[in-house]
C-alpha cells in the first residue's frame, strides 16, 4: 500500500458518515479522480444536486459536504442513481485491481513524474495551461496503461490567476483560494499518532517545512507539497501560494521545493523510483536532491551525479531561448547554498551546470541547461520541436554534430476518454466496440469510422455544437451583464449564437506568437464572413500573462470592434479559459484555428482534443500539425520561418481568410437532399481516422515507455 492510501480510505469514510448510507459509495468515488473519465461519472454526481454541483465548481467532495440533507435523502431514495454509482465503483475497483502491465519498470520501482502543474480537472486548480493539461493527461494515461507511476507537484493554495474582462475590454486578474480540505486531497501522515508528515527543504538560509497532500488519479497517486504551515514564516508560506508567481525568487524557491522537496518526499514515503521524469526545467532540481542522497550514502559528487543521471529523463517544452527560465547567479547561490554544502561540492559547481557556457560567470543559471545535463535522455514534444531543440541546445555539446545532439522527440497526445464528448463517445462505443479507448493507439481501431453512416456522424456533430451554443448563450449573457454592457448587447448573446451555424474556435494563451491579431487583420473581410448568407460564428478564449500588456491590448481591440458592427455579435470572447471551457469548446467547434508564428509552437494539444470530437483543424504547419497534416485531414497554412514577421502575418491573415471563403464555408454548407454535408463528413472521417490514434496519449505514453523510460 503506498503512502497516504490509508488516509484516503479514512477521509472517504469520514465523508460518508454525513451521507445517508446508500450514498456512501459516492464518497469513495469522490476521492479518486477516476470518476472523471468514466462515461457516466460526471452525470452521477451532477444528478445528486444539479445547482450545487455547479456552485461547487464540480468538486465532488464539496458537493457531498455541502448538499442539503433533504437533497441527499432524495438522491439516496433514487434507486437508479444509486445503482449507477455502484456500477461506477465496480468499474473503478476493477481498474485499480489490474496487475501492472509493463516490463520497463517494476511495481516497486515506479516512474516518478515531476511537474510544476497538473490539469486533472477544473475542480483542482493547480494548472495554468498546456503544460498542466498535458501532465494531467499523462497521469491519467499512465493509470489506464497500468504503468507503475507516481506524480509529484505543488499544492498551490491560490492556483493560477482567474480572468475577467472589464467594461473597457481590459483583462483583470484575481486569485481564489482553494481549501485542500474541501478537495479530494488528504494529508499524508506518519506514525501511530498520524501526525502529518513534514519535509524539510533547505532554501536560502532557512529550512522550509512542507506537508504533503495526496490526490488519487485512478491508479496513480499524485503527491503535492505545500508550505502553507504555521511553522513557516510568511515568505516561506507564500512559496506554494500562486502558480508561476511573478516574483523571480519565489519562483526559484518553488522549483527548489518541487524538485528538491519532491525527491526528499518520495524518500520519506518509502518510494524508490526506477525512472525519474522531469517534465520541463522547473523540475530539474529533483536530480540535485537525488545526488545529495547518493553523496550521503558515500559516493563522491561526480559519481553520485552519474548514478542519478542513469535513471533521470527530461522533457523540454519551450522552443524559444527566452521561454526557458533563468535566474541570476546570486539568487541561485542563496537558494541552493545549504543544499550545495551537503553535497560536498560548492555552489559554483552547480551554477556551471546551469550555464550554456559553463565558465561564463556573466551568464545566469538556466533550469533547462541544468536539467539537460542531469538526464540520460531528453526529448522535445513534436518532431519539429525536436529539431528546434537540437538546434537551440547544440552549444551544450560542442563536439557533436547537429544530428548527434542527444535530444529526441515524443510528440504530445491527449487522453481520449477525458476529451471526447458524450454524444461522440456513445457513437464510437456503438461503432468501434466499447473497449475502443484501450486500443486508441492502434490505427486499425479507427478503420471502422468509414462505415459510420454520414447522417449519424453529422447528427453527433450537430448535437455537440448545440450543447456548446447553449452554454455560450448562457455564460456570455452572464459575462456581458456583469461587465455592464448595454442591455441589447447582453440580449444579443442569447440570439446571435446559432446551433446551425459554422462555428470556429480559437482558444489559447494570448501570447503574441499565437497571433490572435491575424483575425483582426482585415476587419471588413471578416465582417463579410460573419454576416454572409452562409455565416460563421467565432468563439475566443484565453488568458494573457498578467504582465503582458500587448496581449491584453489585443483583447481590448477585439472588444473595441464589437460596438462598430452588428456582425460582431457573432463573435464571443469567453472569460477565464480553463479545462472546463476548453472541453466544451473542443467538443462543439467545427473548425479549430491555430495561428502560431513558426517555429514557436512546441506542439499544441488543443487541436488534438478537437480532432477526437470530429472538429477539423485550420492551422499553421507548426508544432504537431507539421507532422499530422496529410493534405486532406484539415487545412494548413505554410509553416516556413520568415525573417519578416510583419510580411508573414499579412500573408497568413490573407491565406486564412481565403481558405475560409473558398473552402471551409462552401464545404460546410454544401448539403445533400437530407441536409448532410457529404464532403465535410468525408474530411471528418479522414481527420478522426488519421489523427486520433497518432495523437492519443496512449501512443504518446507507449513511446515514452519504449524510447525514453526503457534504459538504453
Ligand atoms: C489543452 C489546453 C491547453 C493547450 O492548448 P494549446 O493547443 O497548446 O494552446 C491550454 N489550456 C487548456 C485549459 C487546455 O485544456
mmCIF file of C-alpha atoms and ligand atoms in Angstrom, residues 127-131 133-134 414 419 507-509 513-514 577-580 582-583 586 592 594 601 603-609 624, ligand 1:
data_model
loop_
_atom_site.group_PDB
_atom_site.id
_atom_site.type_symbol
_atom_site.label_atom_id
_atom_site.label_comp_id
_atom_site.label_asym_id
_atom_site.label_seq_id
_atom_site.Cartn_x
_atom_site.Cartn_y
_atom_site.Cartn_z
ATOM 1 C CA UNK A 127 -2.635 24.271 -13.528
ATOM 2 C CA UNK A 128 -2.195 27.209 -15.878
ATOM 3 C CA UNK A 129 -2.421 25.900 -19.419
ATOM 4 C CA UNK A 130 -0.975 23.484 -21.919
ATOM 5 C CA UNK A 131 1.837 22.073 -19.782
ATOM 6 C CA UNK A 133 -3.242 19.813 -19.322
ATOM 7 C CA UNK A 134 -0.569 17.566 -20.799
ATOM 8 C CA UNK A 414 -4.285 13.733 -25.487
ATOM 9 C CA UNK A 419 -11.784 14.912 -24.046
ATOM 10 C CA UNK A 507 -8.714 29.376 -27.613
ATOM 11 C CA UNK A 508 -5.204 29.506 -26.278
ATOM 12 C CA UNK A 509 -2.824 31.571 -24.255
ATOM 13 C CA UNK A 513 3.301 34.329 -31.023
ATOM 14 C CA UNK A 514 -0.143 32.694 -31.021
ATOM 15 C CA UNK A 577 -10.317 29.838 -20.108
ATOM 16 C CA UNK A 578 -9.830 26.615 -18.150
ATOM 17 C CA UNK A 579 -10.192 22.857 -18.567
ATOM 18 C CA UNK A 580 -13.978 23.034 -18.454
ATOM 19 C CA UNK A 582 -11.650 24.014 -23.175
ATOM 20 C CA UNK A 583 -13.584 20.743 -23.087
ATOM 21 C CA UNK A 586 -13.180 21.367 -28.436
ATOM 22 C CA UNK A 592 -10.200 24.696 -34.646
ATOM 23 C CA UNK A 594 -4.278 27.767 -34.662
ATOM 24 C CA UNK A 601 4.629 26.232 -31.234
ATOM 25 C CA UNK A 603 3.375 21.056 -30.036
ATOM 26 C CA UNK A 604 -0.064 22.410 -29.191
ATOM 27 C CA UNK A 605 -2.622 19.923 -27.919
ATOM 28 C CA UNK A 606 -5.991 21.664 -28.059
ATOM 29 C CA UNK A 607 -6.350 20.819 -31.757
ATOM 30 C CA UNK A 608 -5.884 17.130 -30.944
ATOM 31 C CA UNK A 609 -8.764 17.407 -28.458
ATOM 32 C CA UNK A 624 2.128 18.810 -34.046
HETATM 33 C C1 LIG B 1 -5.321 21.762 -23.982
HETATM 34 C C2 LIG B 1 -5.275 23.013 -23.205
HETATM 35 C C3 LIG B 1 -4.268 23.954 -23.453
HETATM 36 C C4 LIG B 1 -3.208 23.747 -24.502
HETATM 37 O O1 LIG B 1 -3.652 24.179 -25.740
HETATM 38 P P1 LIG B 1 -2.663 24.596 -26.896
HETATM 39 O O2 LIG B 1 -3.210 23.982 -28.114
HETATM 40 O O3 LIG B 1 -1.322 24.024 -26.556
HETATM 41 O O4 LIG B 1 -2.650 26.069 -26.925
HETATM 42 C C5 LIG B 1 -4.263 25.120 -22.709
HETATM 43 N N1 LIG B 1 -5.187 25.359 -21.769
HETATM 44 C C6 LIG B 1 -6.165 24.475 -21.506
HETATM 45 C C7 LIG B 1 -7.158 24.800 -20.445
HETATM 46 C C8 LIG B 1 -6.239 23.277 -22.206
HETATM 47 O O5 LIG B 1 -7.210 22.400 -21.928
#
